Amino acid sequence: MIKNRKPSTKGNNSGNNDNDNNNNNNEIKKNRRERIINRQKEQIEQFYTDFIIFVVMFIHVVVCPFTKVEESFNLQGMHDIINIGNKGSDEQGVSYEYDHLEFTGVIPRTFIGSLFISSLSYLPINLFFSSNFLSSLFDNQFTSTTKMVQLYFVRLMLGTISCISLMIFKRSISKKFGKQVSFWFTLITVSQFHLMFYISRPLPNIFALILVLIAYSFWLNDGNGIDWMIMVLTMAIFIFRSEILILAGPIILSCLFLQKNLKFHRFLIIGILTALVSMVLSIFVDSYFWRRILYPEYEVFLFNTIENKSSEWGTSPFHWYFSTALPKTLSFTLIFFFIGLISTQTSITNNNNNNNNNNNNKSTPITFLLPIILFVVIYSILPHKEIRFIFYSIPIINLISALGATKLWNYGKLRSNQFFKLLISLFTIGILIGNSILSVFSLYVSSLNYPGGHSMISLHNHLNLTDEMGLLILPQSENKVNLDNCKVHIDNLAAISGVSRFAELNDFCTYSKKERDVDFTEFTYLIAPNTSTTQLGFKEVSSVSAFDHIQFKKTFPFIEIIESPTLYIMEKKINQ
């Protein structure tokens, strides 16, 4: 008897499972491809915005290459490290030819920043600009480049490092708040004048800002980077600017009590160890350069904070940072800041990071803003105030502004009324355009505030030594100017408004910045603030004008920038 058997489904199930597995594999591959494509698109978008930051920095350096007295220490240090190095050094330290040993300044500063930039710049400068390499490319139309090329190079190197730190912070914004916020952050930052103007300038504040931006990036990563944030902030405090302690304090308190992503004992261990290493490094490096046992930032802290001697350089009211400095820095983007501040979307986070945040973490934009506001409030207690002292607050403020710009832009896109949508779009873009116009105007005016630097170029042009930009040394075979015993005296006004050792041509002339008991008759050329030395046998050969004031007109463009002669190049008469 044959029994009826149920048809077997084993083979069918197996086939179905294989199909399901194939479908799952295909879906996984498809998702992987989409993630790769999206990642590549995001990297391309990041590259474009990175490029914008770099180009704006580059323009600032080219338009305004000279520096003033606040930046002179680090700039002269870079020059001496590159051009003097260890020549003439002994067991006590560097050669006495270094500028800072002749002009010590009010308080000593660390050489670590100058040494870092000089180390990165030394090889390319010597390979491409201190040989006949470029001259051969241009058929020997000039003999070599001047040290002005080195000035551009070290400033661009510092600017590049600053831009990289800004780009790192921008990527952290993208991960935390989304790429749209990161995009607006970039546009807002490059449209502002002060930060982009200064990020390539060798101020101690800028070296510190580089580290602060990196620390901010770790801060935005919440618990994943807090240890690194502590280390980087501590390095900034104990090497470059001790007042960053006022910034680090509120940030640490926020991490301990608001974000709750830091344990106090861990903060102490990391902070103390990093502080000790930073102090030892600074003492080791700076004692060699200053030729005595020295910890510069300790002396700076005593001078500025404890003894409050910085007030000798002027004082401002308590509210100055809030009523003048920050509005001036933010300009029209202040509107974005207030929109971001009152926005209900203070808890915006990137969906990709949601799973990484624990339940106790309360990292909203306001959490990041409060320590910055507290920093500015505390710093306002010190009577001497400058915009550069609160540069560290601008990136976080711009983050809030970017959130405001994102909200405003998206609000406009969601409107059904096309006219209203266009109006909001034009208003948002108009703020950036207005800011950019102000920045271009400010950059041009600022470029007129360095008569000392331009006077050195003018002098060397008069002597037929260089091209009009002062970058190339011309062949001297047909030069009819008498360069025998060429001695140049540089007045104090010129020395603090753009003159540096990078502008000197030491193969042809000697230069002096002596301030007291000067016998002008010992010099063949003077860079002076007036022509009174005509009585001593000098004649005026040219003058350099600088910004004087702005005059309003009734016709377009309604304003006129007025310049006036500021420095004079005086030449000793031949019969003297």
Coordinates of C-alpha atoms in Angstrom, one line a residue:
M1 CA 0.0 0.0 0.0
I2 CA 1.4 3.3 -1.1
K3 CA 1.0 6.1 1.5
N4 CA 0.3 9.6 0.4
R5 CA 3.3 11.8 1.3
K6 CA 3.2 15.5 1.9
P7 CA 5.3 17.4 -0.6
S8 CA 8.6 18.4 0.9
T9 CA 9.1 22.2 1.4
K10 CA 12.7 21.9 2.5
G11 CA 14.1 22.7 -0.9
N12 CA 11.7 25.5 -1.4
N13 CA 12.5 27.0 2.0
S14 CA 16.2 26.7 1.2
G15 CA 15.6 28.5 -2.1
N16 CA 13.7 31.2 -0.4
N17 CA 16.4 31.6 2.2
D18 CA 19.0 31.9 -0.5
N19 CA 16.9 34.6 -2.2
D20 CA 16.4 36.4 1.1
N21 CA 20.2 36.3 1.8
N22 CA 20.9 37.5 -1.7
N23 CA 18.4 40.4 -1.3
N24 CA 19.9 41.2 2.1
N25 CA 23.4 41.2 0.6
N26 CA 22.4 43.4 -2.2
E27 CA 20.7 45.8 0.2
I28 CA 23.8 45.9 2.4
K29 CA 26.0 46.6 -0.7
K30 CA 23.6 49.2 -1.9
N31 CA 23.6 50.9 1.5
R32 CA 27.4 50.7 1.6
R33 CA 27.6 52.3 -1.8
E34 CA 25.3 55.1 -0.8
R35 CA 27.2 55.8 2.4
I36 CA 30.5 55.9 0.4
I37 CA 28.9 58.3 -2.2
N38 CA 27.4 60.5 0.6
R39 CA 30.8 60.5 2.4
Q40 CA 32.6 61.5 -0.9
K41 CA 30.0 64.3 -1.5
E42 CA 30.4 65.6 2.0
Q43 CA 34.2 65.6 1.6
I44 CA 33.9 67.5 -1.7
E45 CA 31.6 70.1 0.0
Q46 CA 34.0 70.3 2.9
F47 CA 36.9 70.9 0.5
Y48 CA 35.1 73.7 -1.2
T49 CA 34.4 75.5 2.1
D50 CA 38.0 74.8 3.3
F51 CA 39.2 76.4 0.1
I52 CA 37.2 79.5 0.7
I53 CA 38.7 79.9 4.2
F54 CA 42.2 79.5 2.8
V55 CA 41.7 81.9 -0.1
V56 CA 40.3 84.7 2.2
M57 CA 43.3 84.3 4.5
F58 CA 45.6 84.4 1.4
I59 CA 44.1 87.6 0.2
H60 CA 44.6 89.3 3.6
V61 CA 48.3 88.4 3.6
V62 CA 48.9 89.6 0.1
V63 CA 47.0 92.9 0.5
C64 CA 48.5 93.6 4.0
P65 CA 51.8 91.8 4.5
F66 CA 53.3 94.1 7.1
T67 CA 52.9 93.8 10.8
K68 CA 52.9 96.2 13.7
V69 CA 54.6 96.4 17.1
E70 CA 52.3 93.9 18.8
E71 CA 53.4 91.2 16.3
S72 CA 57.1 92.2 16.1
F73 CA 58.5 89.9 18.7
N74 CA 57.4 86.7 17.0
L75 CA 58.0 88.0 13.5
Q76 CA 61.6 89.1 14.3
G77 CA 62.0 85.7 16.1
M78 CA 61.0 83.9 12.9
H79 CA 63.5 86.0 10.9
D80 CA 66.3 85.3 13.2
I81 CA 65.7 81.6 13.5
I82 CA 65.6 81.3 9.7
N83 CA 68.5 83.6 8.9
I84 CA 70.8 83.4 11.9
G85 CA 69.9 80.1 13.5
N86 CA 72.7 78.8 15.7
K87 CA 75.4 81.0 14.2
G88 CA 77.3 82.7 17.0
S89 CA 75.4 80.8 19.7
D90 CA 77.3 79.4 22.8
E91 CA 76.5 77.3 25.8
Q92 CA 74.3 80.1 27.3
G93 CA 72.1 80.5 24.3
V94 CA 71.5 82.1 21.0
S95 CA 73.7 84.8 19.4
Y96 CA 73.5 88.4 20.5
E97 CA 72.6 89.2 16.9
Y98 CA 69.0 88.2 17.7
D99 CA 66.7 91.2 17.7
H100 CA 65.0 90.4 21.0
L101 CA 68.3 90.6 22.9
E102 CA 68.8 94.2 21.6
F103 CA 65.2 95.3 21.9
T104 CA 63.9 93.2 24.8
G105 CA 60.5 94.7 25.0
V106 CA 58.4 95.2 28.2
I107 CA 58.0 91.5 29.0
P108 CA 59.6 88.3 27.6
R109 CA 57.5 86.1 25.3
T110 CA 57.9 82.4 24.4
F111 CA 59.7 81.4 21.3
I112 CA 57.8 78.1 20.8
G113 CA 55.4 79.6 18.3
S114 CA 58.1 81.3 16.3
L115 CA 60.2 78.1 16.4
F116 CA 57.4 76.0 15.2
I117 CA 56.5 78.2 12.2
S118 CA 60.2 78.7 11.3
S119 CA 60.9 75.0 11.4
L120 CA 58.0 74.4 8.9
S121 CA 59.2 77.2 6.7
Y122 CA 63.0 76.8 6.8
L123 CA 63.4 74.0 4.2
P124 CA 61.0 75.4 1.5
I125 CA 62.5 78.9 1.9
N126 CA 66.0 77.7 1.5
L127 CA 65.1 75.3 -1.4
F128 CA 63.2 77.7 -3.5
F129 CA 63.9 81.3 -2.5
S130 CA 67.4 81.5 -1.2
S131 CA 69.2 80.1 -4.3
N132 CA 69.3 80.8 -8.0
F133 CA 66.4 78.5 -8.6
L134 CA 63.8 81.2 -9.3
S135 CA 66.3 83.4 -11.1
S136 CA 67.1 80.7 -13.6
L137 CA 63.4 80.3 -14.3
F138 CA 63.1 84.0 -15.3
D139 CA 66.3 84.1 -17.4
N140 CA 68.3 85.9 -14.7
Q141 CA 66.2 89.0 -14.9
F142 CA 66.9 89.3 -11.2
T143 CA 69.7 88.0 -9.0
S144 CA 67.7 86.6 -6.1
T145 CA 64.7 87.2 -3.9
T146 CA 64.6 89.5 -1.0
K147 CA 63.7 88.5 2.6
M148 CA 60.3 90.0 1.9
V149 CA 59.5 86.7 0.2
Q150 CA 60.3 85.0 3.5
L151 CA 57.8 87.4 5.3
Y152 CA 55.0 86.4 3.0
F153 CA 55.9 82.7 3.4
V154 CA 56.0 82.6 7.2
R155 CA 52.8 84.5 7.4
L156 CA 51.1 82.2 4.9
M157 CA 52.5 79.2 6.9
L158 CA 51.0 80.6 10.1
G159 CA 47.8 81.4 8.3
T160 CA 47.6 77.9 6.9
I161 CA 48.0 76.3 10.3
S162 CA 45.3 78.6 11.7
C163 CA 43.0 77.7 8.7
I164 CA 43.6 74.0 9.4
S165 CA 42.5 74.4 13.0
L166 CA 39.5 76.3 11.9
M167 CA 38.7 73.5 9.4
I168 CA 38.9 70.9 12.2
F169 CA 36.5 72.9 14.3
K170 CA 34.2 73.3 11.2
R171 CA 34.1 69.5 10.8
S172 CA 33.2 69.0 14.4
I173 CA 30.3 71.4 13.9
S174 CA 29.2 69.3 10.9
K175 CA 29.2 66.1 13.0
K176 CA 27.4 67.7 15.9
F177 CA 24.9 70.1 14.3
G178 CA 24.8 69.1 10.6
K179 CA 26.7 70.1 7.5
Q180 CA 24.3 73.0 6.8
V181 CA 25.2 74.7 10.0
S182 CA 28.9 74.0 9.2
F183 CA 28.4 75.7 5.8
W184 CA 26.8 78.8 7.3
F185 CA 29.6 78.9 9.9
T186 CA 32.1 79.1 7.1
L187 CA 30.3 81.9 5.2
I188 CA 29.8 83.9 8.4
T189 CA 33.4 83.6 9.5
V190 CA 35.0 84.5 6.2
S191 CA 32.6 87.5 5.8
Q192 CA 33.9 89.0 9.1
F193 CA 37.0 91.2 9.1
H194 CA 38.9 90.8 12.3
L195 CA 39.3 87.0 12.7
M196 CA 40.4 86.5 9.1
F197 CA 42.7 89.5 9.2
Y198 CA 44.5 88.3 12.3
I199 CA 44.8 84.5 11.9
S200 CA 48.0 84.9 9.8
R201 CA 49.5 87.5 12.2
P202 CA 52.2 86.2 14.7
L203 CA 50.5 87.3 17.9
P204 CA 50.6 85.1 21.0
N205 CA 46.8 85.2 20.9
I206 CA 46.8 83.6 17.4
F207 CA 49.1 80.8 18.5
A208 CA 46.8 80.2 21.4
L209 CA 43.7 80.5 19.2
I210 CA 45.0 77.6 17.1
L211 CA 45.0 75.4 20.2
V212 CA 41.7 76.7 21.4
L213 CA 40.0 75.9 18.1
I214 CA 41.3 72.3 18.3
A215 CA 40.1 72.2 22.0
Y216 CA 36.7 73.4 20.9
S217 CA 36.6 70.5 18.3
F218 CA 37.2 68.0 21.1
W219 CA 34.6 69.8 23.3
L220 CA 31.9 69.4 20.6
N221 CA 32.7 65.6 20.5
D222 CA 31.4 65.4 24.1
G223 CA 32.8 62.5 26.1
N224 CA 34.9 61.2 23.2
G225 CA 37.4 64.1 23.3
I226 CA 37.2 65.8 26.7
D227 CA 40.6 64.4 27.8
W228 CA 42.2 65.8 24.7
M229 CA 40.4 69.1 25.2
I230 CA 41.9 69.5 28.7
M231 CA 45.4 68.8 27.4
V232 CA 45.2 71.2 24.5
L233 CA 43.7 74.0 26.6
T234 CA 46.3 73.5 29.3
M235 CA 49.1 73.8 26.7
A236 CA 47.6 77.0 25.5
I237 CA 47.4 78.4 29.1
F238 CA 51.0 77.5 30.2
I239 CA 52.8 78.2 26.9
F240 CA 51.1 81.0 25.0
R241 CA 48.4 83.0 27.0
S242 CA 47.8 82.5 30.7
E243 CA 44.5 84.3 30.6
I244 CA 43.0 81.3 28.7
L245 CA 42.6 80.0 32.2
I246 CA 39.6 82.4 32.4
L247 CA 38.2 80.6 29.4
A248 CA 39.1 77.1 30.4
G249 CA 37.5 77.5 33.9
P250 CA 33.9 77.9 32.7
I251 CA 34.3 75.2 30.1
I252 CA 35.5 72.7 32.7
L253 CA 32.6 73.7 35.0
S254 CA 30.2 73.1 32.1
C255 CA 31.7 69.7 31.5
L256 CA 31.5 68.8 35.2
F257 CA 28.0 70.0 36.0
L258 CA 26.0 70.7 32.8
Q259 CA 27.3 68.1 30.3
K260 CA 28.4 65.7 33.0
N261 CA 31.0 64.1 30.7
L262 CA 34.0 64.7 33.0
K263 CA 35.1 63.5 36.4
F264 CA 37.0 66.0 38.6
H265 CA 39.8 63.6 39.6
R266 CA 40.5 62.9 35.9
F267 CA 40.5 66.6 35.1
L268 CA 43.1 67.2 37.9
I269 CA 45.4 64.4 36.8
I270 CA 45.4 65.3 33.1
G271 CA 45.6 69.1 33.8
I272 CA 48.5 68.9 36.2
L273 CA 50.6 66.5 34.1
T274 CA 50.0 68.6 30.9
A275 CA 50.8 71.8 32.8
L276 CA 54.1 70.4 34.1
V277 CA 55.1 69.2 30.6
S278 CA 54.2 72.5 29.1
M279 CA 56.1 74.5 31.7
V280 CA 59.2 72.3 31.3
L281 CA 59.1 72.6 27.5
S282 CA 58.7 76.4 27.7
I283 CA 61.5 76.8 30.3
F284 CA 63.8 74.6 28.2
V285 CA 63.2 76.4 24.9
D286 CA 62.9 79.9 26.1
S287 CA 65.9 79.8 28.5
Y288 CA 68.1 79.0 25.5
F289 CA 66.7 81.9 23.4
W290 CA 66.7 84.4 26.2
R291 CA 70.1 83.3 27.6
R292 CA 68.8 83.0 31.1
I293 CA 66.6 80.7 33.1
L294 CA 63.1 81.9 32.3
Y295 CA 59.4 80.9 32.2
P296 CA 57.9 83.7 30.1
E297 CA 54.2 83.2 30.7
Y298 CA 54.7 83.5 34.4
E299 CA 56.2 86.9 34.0
V300 CA 53.4 87.9 31.5
F301 CA 50.8 86.7 34.1
L302 CA 52.4 88.9 36.8
F303 CA 52.6 91.9 34.5
N304 CA 49.1 91.8 33.0
T305 CA 47.0 90.3 35.8
I306 CA 48.6 90.6 39.2
E307 CA 50.4 93.9 38.8
N308 CA 47.8 95.2 36.2
K309 CA 50.5 97.1 34.4
S310 CA 48.8 96.5 31.0
S311 CA 46.5 99.4 31.9
E312 CA 49.4 101.7 31.2
W313 CA 48.5 101.1 27.5
G314 CA 45.0 102.5 28.0
T315 CA 41.8 101.5 29.7
S316 CA 38.2 101.0 28.6
P317 CA 34.9 100.7 30.5
F318 CA 33.6 97.3 31.7
H319 CA 31.0 97.0 29.0
W320 CA 33.4 97.7 26.1
Y321 CA 33.7 94.1 24.8
F322 CA 29.9 93.8 24.7
S323 CA 29.0 97.3 23.6
T324 CA 31.8 97.9 21.1
A325 CA 34.2 95.0 20.4
L326 CA 31.9 92.2 19.7
P327 CA 29.3 94.2 17.7
K328 CA 32.2 95.6 15.6
T329 CA 33.6 92.1 15.0
L330 CA 30.3 90.5 14.1
S331 CA 28.9 93.5 12.2
F332 CA 25.7 92.5 10.3
T333 CA 26.0 88.8 11.4
L334 CA 25.0 90.0 14.9
I335 CA 21.4 89.5 13.5
F336 CA 22.1 85.8 12.9
F337 CA 23.5 85.5 16.5
F338 CA 20.3 86.9 18.1
I339 CA 18.1 84.6 15.9
G340 CA 20.2 81.7 17.0
L341 CA 20.1 82.8 20.6
I342 CA 16.3 83.0 20.8
S343 CA 15.8 80.0 18.5
T344 CA 13.7 77.2 19.9
Q345 CA 16.0 74.7 18.1
T346 CA 18.7 74.9 20.8
S347 CA 18.8 71.1 21.0
I348 CA 19.7 70.6 17.3
T349 CA 22.1 67.6 17.0
N350 CA 23.3 65.5 14.2
N351 CA 21.2 62.3 13.9
N352 CA 24.4 60.4 13.4
N353 CA 25.6 61.3 16.8
N354 CA 22.4 60.8 18.7
N355 CA 23.3 57.2 19.6
N356 CA 26.6 58.3 21.0
N357 CA 25.1 60.6 23.6
N358 CA 24.2 59.2 27.0
N359 CA 21.1 60.1 28.8
N360 CA 22.9 62.4 31.2
N361 CA 24.5 64.5 28.4
K362 CA 22.9 67.9 27.9
S363 CA 25.2 69.3 25.2
T364 CA 22.9 72.0 23.6
P365 CA 24.3 75.1 21.8
I366 CA 23.5 77.2 24.8
T367 CA 25.7 74.8 26.9
F368 CA 28.6 75.8 24.7
L369 CA 27.8 79.5 24.6
L370 CA 27.4 80.1 28.4
P371 CA 31.1 79.5 29.3
I372 CA 32.1 81.8 26.5
I373 CA 29.9 84.6 27.7
L374 CA 31.2 84.1 31.2
F375 CA 34.8 84.3 29.9
V376 CA 34.1 87.7 28.3
V377 CA 32.3 88.9 31.5
I378 CA 35.3 88.0 33.7
Y379 CA 37.8 89.3 31.3
S380 CA 36.0 92.6 31.2
I381 CA 37.2 93.2 34.8
L382 CA 40.7 94.0 33.5
P383 CA 40.8 97.7 32.5
H384 CA 43.0 97.3 29.4
K385 CA 41.0 95.9 26.6
E386 CA 41.7 94.9 23.0
I387 CA 39.6 92.9 20.5
R388 CA 42.4 90.3 20.1
F389 CA 42.1 89.4 23.8
I390 CA 38.6 87.8 23.2
F391 CA 39.3 86.2 19.8
Y392 CA 38.6 82.9 21.5
S393 CA 35.0 83.8 21.9
I394 CA 34.3 84.4 18.2
P395 CA 34.2 80.8 16.9
I396 CA 31.5 79.7 19.4
I397 CA 29.5 82.9 18.8
N398 CA 29.7 82.3 15.1
L399 CA 28.4 78.8 15.8
I400 CA 25.3 80.3 17.4
S401 CA 25.1 82.7 14.5
A402 CA 25.3 79.8 12.0
L403 CA 22.4 78.1 13.8
G404 CA 20.4 81.3 13.5
A405 CA 21.3 81.6 9.8
T406 CA 20.3 78.0 9.2
K407 CA 17.0 78.5 10.9
L408 CA 16.2 81.7 9.0
W409 CA 17.2 80.1 5.6
N410 CA 15.1 77.0 6.3
Y411 CA 12.2 79.0 7.5
G412 CA 12.2 80.9 4.2
K413 CA 12.4 77.7 2.2
L414 CA 9.3 76.3 3.9
R415 CA 7.1 79.3 3.1
S416 CA 4.5 78.8 0.4
N417 CA 4.4 82.4 -0.6
Q418 CA 7.1 82.8 -3.2
F419 CA 7.6 86.5 -2.6
F420 CA 8.1 86.0 1.1
K421 CA 10.5 83.1 0.4
L422 CA 12.5 85.3 -2.0
L423 CA 12.5 88.2 0.6
I424 CA 14.0 86.0 3.3
S425 CA 16.6 84.5 1.0
L426 CA 17.7 87.9 -0.2
F427 CA 17.8 89.2 3.4
T428 CA 20.0 86.3 4.6
I429 CA 22.4 86.6 1.6
G430 CA 22.3 90.4 2.0
I431 CA 23.7 90.2 5.5
L432 CA 26.7 88.2 4.3
I433 CA 27.2 90.5 1.3
G434 CA 27.0 93.6 3.6
N435 CA 29.5 92.0 6.0
S436 CA 31.9 91.2 3.1
I437 CA 31.7 94.7 1.8
L438 CA 32.6 96.1 5.2
S439 CA 35.5 93.6 5.4
V440 CA 36.9 94.5 2.0
F441 CA 36.7 98.2 3.0
S442 CA 38.4 97.5 6.4
L443 CA 41.1 95.5 4.7
Y444 CA 41.9 98.3 2.3
V445 CA 42.0 100.9 5.1
S446 CA 44.2 98.7 7.2
S447 CA 46.7 98.2 4.4
L448 CA 47.2 102.0 4.5
N449 CA 48.2 101.8 8.2
Y450 CA 51.7 100.4 7.6
P451 CA 53.8 103.3 6.3
G452 CA 57.0 101.9 7.9
G453 CA 56.9 98.8 5.8
H454 CA 56.1 100.7 2.6
S455 CA 58.9 103.2 3.3
M456 CA 61.5 100.4 3.3
I457 CA 60.2 99.3 -0.1
S458 CA 60.2 102.9 -1.4
L459 CA 63.8 103.4 -0.2
H460 CA 65.0 100.2 -1.9
N461 CA 63.2 101.3 -5.1
H462 CA 65.0 104.6 -4.9
L463 CA 68.3 102.8 -4.7
N464 CA 67.4 100.6 -7.7
L465 CA 67.9 97.5 -5.6
T466 CA 64.5 95.9 -5.9
D467 CA 61.4 95.7 -8.0
E468 CA 58.4 97.8 -7.2
M469 CA 57.0 95.2 -4.7
G470 CA 60.3 94.7 -3.0
L471 CA 60.4 91.0 -3.6
L472 CA 63.2 90.7 -6.2
I473 CA 66.8 92.0 -6.2
L474 CA 67.7 93.5 -9.5
P475 CA 71.1 93.0 -11.3
Q476 CA 73.4 95.7 -10.1
S477 CA 75.8 95.9 -13.1
E478 CA 74.0 99.0 -14.4
N479 CA 73.0 100.6 -11.1
K480 CA 74.3 104.1 -11.1
V481 CA 73.3 104.8 -7.4
N482 CA 76.2 105.1 -5.1
L483 CA 75.8 102.4 -2.4
D484 CA 79.1 102.9 -0.7
N485 CA 78.7 103.1 3.1
C486 CA 74.9 102.9 2.8
K487 CA 73.6 103.5 6.3
V488 CA 69.9 103.8 7.1
H489 CA 68.3 105.1 10.3
I490 CA 64.7 104.0 11.0
D491 CA 62.6 106.3 13.2
N492 CA 60.4 104.9 15.9
L493 CA 57.2 105.6 14.0
A494 CA 58.5 103.6 11.1
A495 CA 59.7 100.8 13.3
I496 CA 56.3 100.3 14.9
S497 CA 54.3 100.5 11.6
G498 CA 55.6 97.7 9.4
V499 CA 59.4 97.7 9.5
S500 CA 61.0 94.3 10.3
R501 CA 64.3 92.6 9.6
F502 CA 62.5 90.8 6.7
A503 CA 62.5 94.2 4.9
E504 CA 66.2 94.8 5.2
L505 CA 68.8 94.2 2.5
N506 CA 71.8 93.6 4.6
D507 CA 74.1 92.9 1.6
F508 CA 73.8 96.5 0.5
C509 CA 72.9 98.6 3.6
T510 CA 73.2 98.6 7.4
Y511 CA 70.1 99.6 9.4
S512 CA 69.7 101.2 12.9
K513 CA 66.6 101.7 15.0
K514 CA 68.5 103.6 17.7
E515 CA 66.1 105.9 19.6
R516 CA 68.3 108.0 21.9
D517 CA 71.4 110.2 21.3
V518 CA 71.3 109.7 17.5
D519 CA 73.8 111.5 15.4
F520 CA 72.0 111.7 12.1
T521 CA 75.1 112.8 10.2
E522 CA 76.5 109.3 10.5
F523 CA 73.7 108.0 8.2
T524 CA 73.3 108.4 4.5
Y525 CA 69.5 107.8 4.5
L526 CA 66.8 108.5 7.1
I527 CA 63.2 107.3 7.4
A528 CA 61.8 110.1 9.4
P529 CA 58.4 111.5 10.4
N530 CA 59.3 115.0 9.2
T531 CA 61.8 116.9 7.0
S532 CA 63.6 118.8 9.8
T533 CA 66.9 117.1 9.0
T534 CA 67.2 119.3 5.9
Q535 CA 69.1 121.6 8.3
L536 CA 71.7 118.8 8.7
G537 CA 72.3 118.4 5.0
F538 CA 69.6 116.0 4.0
K539 CA 67.1 116.3 1.2
E540 CA 63.7 114.7 0.7
V541 CA 63.6 112.0 -2.0
S542 CA 60.2 110.6 -1.4
S543 CA 57.4 110.4 1.1
V544 CA 55.0 107.7 2.2
S545 CA 51.4 108.4 2.9
A546 CA 49.1 106.6 5.4
F547 CA 45.4 106.6 6.3
D548 CA 44.3 109.9 7.8
H549 CA 40.5 110.0 7.9
I550 CA 37.3 109.2 6.0
Q551 CA 35.5 112.0 4.3
F552 CA 31.8 111.8 3.3
K553 CA 30.7 113.1 -0.2
K554 CA 27.4 113.8 -1.8
T555 CA 28.2 111.7 -4.9
F556 CA 28.9 108.0 -5.4
P557 CA 30.6 106.2 -3.7
F558 CA 29.7 108.8 -1.0
I559 CA 32.9 108.3 1.0
E560 CA 36.6 109.1 0.3
I561 CA 39.6 107.8 2.1
I562 CA 42.0 110.6 2.8
E563 CA 45.7 109.9 3.1
S564 CA 48.4 112.2 4.3
P565 CA 52.2 112.1 4.2
T566 CA 53.4 110.2 7.3
L567 CA 57.1 109.3 6.7
Y568 CA 59.8 110.9 4.6
I569 CA 62.8 109.3 3.0
M570 CA 65.7 111.7 3.5
E571 CA 69.0 111.4 1.6
K572 CA 72.3 112.9 2.6
K573 CA 73.5 115.4 0.1
I574 CA 76.6 114.3 -1.9
N575 CA 78.6 117.3 -0.9
Q576 CA 78.1 116.7 2.8

